[in-house]
GROMACS .gro file of C-alpha atoms in nm:
model
  184
    1UNK     CA    1   2.128  -0.899   0.922
    2UNK     CA    2   2.349  -1.100   1.154
    3UNK     CA    3   2.337  -1.463   1.040
    4UNK     CA    4   2.272  -1.610   0.693
    5UNK     CA    5   2.165  -1.950   0.823
    6UNK     CA    6   1.899  -1.980   1.092
    7UNK     CA    7   1.971  -2.353   1.123
    8UNK     CA    8   2.318  -2.292   1.259
    9UNK     CA    9   2.272  -1.985   1.475
   10UNK     CA   10   2.070  -1.691   1.594
   11UNK     CA   11   1.954  -1.414   1.362
   12UNK     CA   12   2.078  -1.146   1.603
   13UNK     CA   13   2.406  -1.073   1.780
   14UNK     CA   14   2.472  -1.167   2.140
   15UNK     CA   15   2.455  -0.796   2.229
   16UNK     CA   16   2.107  -0.767   2.076
   17UNK     CA   17   1.990  -1.082   2.253
   18UNK     CA   18   2.128  -0.958   2.586
   19UNK     CA   19   1.952  -0.623   2.543
   20UNK     CA   20   1.624  -0.800   2.467
   21UNK     CA   21   1.669  -1.023   2.772
   22UNK     CA   22   1.716  -0.714   2.989
   23UNK     CA   23   1.418  -0.540   2.824
   24UNK     CA   24   1.196  -0.848   2.873
   25UNK     CA   25   1.293  -0.861   3.240
   26UNK     CA   26   1.203  -0.494   3.290
   27UNK     CA   27   0.885  -0.545   3.085
   28UNK     CA   28   0.770  -0.838   3.301
   29UNK     CA   29   0.841  -0.667   3.632
   30UNK     CA   30   0.785  -0.294   3.582
   31UNK     CA   31   0.594  -0.239   3.257
   32UNK     CA   32   0.335  -0.513   3.229
   33UNK     CA   33   0.195  -0.481   3.580
   34UNK     CA   34   0.180  -0.101   3.589
   35UNK     CA   35  -0.173   0.045   3.618
   36UNK     CA   36  -0.335   0.161   3.292
   37UNK     CA   37  -0.317   0.537   3.371
   38UNK     CA   38   0.064   0.533   3.424
   39UNK     CA   39   0.149   0.619   3.062
   40UNK     CA   40   0.434   0.846   3.171
   41UNK     CA   41   0.600   0.564   3.364
   42UNK     CA   42   0.583   0.327   3.067
   43UNK     CA   43   0.710   0.603   2.836
   44UNK     CA   44   1.004   0.652   3.073
   45UNK     CA   45   1.086   0.280   3.063
   46UNK     CA   46   1.062   0.270   2.684
   47UNK     CA   47   1.290   0.574   2.654
   48UNK     CA   48   1.541   0.408   2.889
   49UNK     CA   49   1.562   0.132   2.626
   50UNK     CA   50   1.606   0.370   2.333
   51UNK     CA   51   1.251   0.430   2.209
   52UNK     CA   52   1.199   0.767   2.040
   53UNK     CA   53   0.871   0.890   2.189
   54UNK     CA   54   0.684   1.214   2.133
   55UNK     CA   55   0.485   1.404   2.395
   56UNK     CA   56   0.167   1.265   2.545
   57UNK     CA   57   0.196   0.910   2.413
   58UNK     CA   58  -0.029   0.639   2.556
   59UNK     CA   59   0.127   0.295   2.554
   60UNK     CA   60  -0.078   0.051   2.757
   61UNK     CA   61   0.076  -0.214   2.987
   62UNK     CA   62  -0.010  -0.522   2.781
   63UNK     CA   63   0.151  -0.402   2.459
   64UNK     CA   64   0.429  -0.637   2.351
   65UNK     CA   65   0.727  -0.448   2.211
   66UNK     CA   66   1.009  -0.669   2.083
   67UNK     CA   67   1.285  -0.403   2.075
   68UNK     CA   68   1.199  -0.053   2.205
   69UNK     CA   69   1.513   0.092   2.043
   70UNK     CA   70   1.350   0.026   1.703
   71UNK     CA   71   1.028   0.215   1.787
   72UNK     CA   72   0.952   0.577   1.704
   73UNK     CA   73   0.612   0.699   1.825
   74UNK     CA   74   0.483   1.049   1.747
   75UNK     CA   75   0.308   1.299   1.975
   76UNK     CA   76  -0.026   1.196   2.128
   77UNK     CA   77  -0.028   0.852   1.968
   78UNK     CA   78  -0.153   0.546   2.148
   79UNK     CA   79  -0.095   0.172   2.140
   80UNK     CA   80  -0.370  -0.038   2.299
   81UNK     CA   81  -0.345  -0.345   2.520
   82UNK     CA   82  -0.282  -0.661   2.323
   83UNK     CA   83  -0.103  -0.492   2.033
   84UNK     CA   84   0.220  -0.655   1.920
   85UNK     CA   85   0.501  -0.433   1.795
   86UNK     CA   86   0.744  -0.690   1.654
   87UNK     CA   87   1.017  -0.436   1.595
   88UNK     CA   88   1.303  -0.644   1.462
   89UNK     CA   89   1.356  -0.347   1.231
   90UNK     CA   90   1.247   0.016   1.268
   91UNK     CA   91   0.878   0.091   1.315
   92UNK     CA   92   0.783   0.458   1.286
   93UNK     CA   93   0.434   0.569   1.392
   94UNK     CA   94   0.336   0.931   1.330
   95UNK     CA   95   0.153   1.176   1.555
   96UNK     CA   96  -0.203   1.123   1.678
   97UNK     CA   97  -0.220   0.763   1.563
   98UNK     CA   98  -0.417   0.484   1.722
   99UNK     CA   99  -0.290   0.127   1.716
  100UNK     CA  100  -0.587  -0.075   1.843
  101UNK     CA  101  -0.596  -0.391   2.053
  102UNK     CA  102  -0.456  -0.699   1.891
  103UNK     CA  103  -0.297  -0.511   1.600
  104UNK     CA  104   0.025  -0.678   1.487
  105UNK     CA  105   0.307  -0.477   1.327
  106UNK     CA  106   0.593  -0.696   1.202
  107UNK     CA  107   0.912  -0.549   1.055
  108UNK     CA  108   1.098  -0.876   1.002
  109UNK     CA  109   1.061  -1.180   0.782
  110UNK     CA  110   1.282  -1.454   0.638
  111UNK     CA  111   1.419  -1.508   0.289
  112UNK     CA  112   1.237  -1.826   0.190
  113UNK     CA  113   1.441  -1.848  -0.134
  114UNK     CA  114   1.758  -1.907   0.064
  115UNK     CA  115   1.811  -2.251   0.224
  116UNK     CA  116   1.918  -2.096   0.556
  117UNK     CA  117   1.610  -1.868   0.582
  118UNK     CA  118   1.814  -1.558   0.679
  119UNK     CA  119   1.628  -1.281   0.854
  120UNK     CA  120   1.528  -0.975   0.652
  121UNK     CA  121   1.427  -0.660   0.839
  122UNK     CA  122   1.233  -0.394   0.651
  123UNK     CA  123   1.103  -0.079   0.826
  124UNK     CA  124   0.734   0.001   0.866
  125UNK     CA  125   0.631   0.365   0.832
  126UNK     CA  126   0.291   0.484   0.952
  127UNK     CA  127   0.197   0.846   0.878
  128UNK     CA  128   0.015   1.093   1.104
  129UNK     CA  129  -0.354   1.057   1.204
  130UNK     CA  130  -0.367   0.687   1.116
  131UNK     CA  131  -0.593   0.434   1.285
  132UNK     CA  132  -0.492   0.069   1.271
  133UNK     CA  133  -0.809  -0.106   1.391
  134UNK     CA  134  -0.834  -0.419   1.604
  135UNK     CA  135  -0.632  -0.725   1.504
  136UNK     CA  136  -0.502  -0.579   1.177
  137UNK     CA  137  -0.173  -0.726   1.052
  138UNK     CA  138   0.090  -0.499   0.896
  139UNK     CA  139   0.363  -0.678   0.696
  140UNK     CA  140   0.731  -0.570   0.683
  141UNK     CA  141   0.820  -0.280   0.456
  142UNK     CA  142   0.473  -0.126   0.448
  143UNK     CA  143   0.407   0.249   0.437
  144UNK     CA  144   0.065   0.364   0.548
  145UNK     CA  145  -0.017   0.716   0.433
  146UNK     CA  146  -0.125   0.990   0.672
  147UNK     CA  147  -0.493   0.988   0.764
  148UNK     CA  148  -0.544   0.629   0.654
  149UNK     CA  149  -0.778   0.395   0.844
  150UNK     CA  150  -0.700   0.023   0.833
  151UNK     CA  151  -1.009  -0.183   0.913
  152UNK     CA  152  -1.029  -0.452   1.179
  153UNK     CA  153  -0.856  -0.781   1.095
  154UNK     CA  154  -0.719  -0.644   0.768
  155UNK     CA  155  -0.397  -0.790   0.631
  156UNK     CA  156  -0.182  -0.515   0.481
  157UNK     CA  157   0.060  -0.653   0.222
  158UNK     CA  158   0.119  -0.336   0.018
  159UNK     CA  159   0.143   0.037   0.086
  160UNK     CA  160  -0.183   0.218   0.161
  161UNK     CA  161  -0.261   0.571   0.037
  162UNK     CA  162  -0.327   0.885   0.241
  163UNK     CA  163  -0.673   0.972   0.373
  164UNK     CA  164  -0.843   0.649   0.269
  165UNK     CA  165  -1.042   0.384   0.453
  166UNK     CA  166  -0.885   0.049   0.369
  167UNK     CA  167  -0.992  -0.301   0.467
  168UNK     CA  168  -0.979  -0.668   0.377
  169UNK     CA  169  -0.744  -0.960   0.325
  170UNK     CA  170  -0.553  -0.845   0.134
  171UNK     CA  171  -0.626  -0.489   0.246
  172UNK     CA  172  -0.745  -0.252  -0.029
  173UNK     CA  173  -0.859   0.112  -0.026
  174UNK     CA  174  -1.240   0.129  -0.037
  175UNK     CA  175  -1.330   0.498   0.007
  176UNK     CA  176  -1.194   0.841   0.093
  177UNK     CA  177  -1.179   0.936   0.458
  178UNK     CA  178  -1.375   1.255   0.509
  179UNK     CA  179  -1.303   1.436   0.834
  180UNK     CA  180  -1.530   1.653   1.040
  181UNK     CA  181  -1.260   1.911   1.104
  182UNK     CA  182  -1.267   2.064   1.448
  183UNK     CA  183  -0.932   2.092   1.620
  184UNK     CA  184  -0.666   1.864   1.485
   0.00000   0.00000   0.00000
C-alpha cells in the first residue's frame, strides 16, 4: 500500500503509475487491435510487461489487464474478450482455465473503516481446470479450488471448493462437478 489517504494522493507510486501509462499505451496501439488468432503476439507483449505466462495461453485482444506484472496465467488457459483483470494485487490463474467474456477479477479494494479509504490489495488464486463463466465477479482475496465452475453472473465473496459447480449472488456451491475423463 502506497498512500493511507486517497483524498490527498494516489494509491500507487509514481513508478507504478508510469509503468501503467506505458502499458496502456502499448495496449491501445499493439494489443487491442491485434487479430484474434495472434495469441503469441499478445503473450509476448504481456511478458514484456512482467506477466508470468505458461505455454499455449490464449488471451484475446479486448481483455483489460490493469497491471500485467501482477498476472500469472498457467499453461493452456484462456481469457476471453471483455474480461477485466483488475490486477492491483497478484492474480494467479492455474492451468487449463477459462475466464469467460465479461468476467471481472478484482484484487483491490478500499478500507471503508478508515477515513482516507486506503487501498487494500489481496491476491486472487484460481486453481487448475477452473471455468469462470460470463460476467462473474470475483472479489479480492478469493481462492477458487481446482476444477470449480463459477456460473454466469455469479458474485464470489468467499472461497469456493474444489470440483464443485457454484453459482448465485452470493455464489454458493450447488453440486459436485463430475467429469467425463478423456485426456486432461
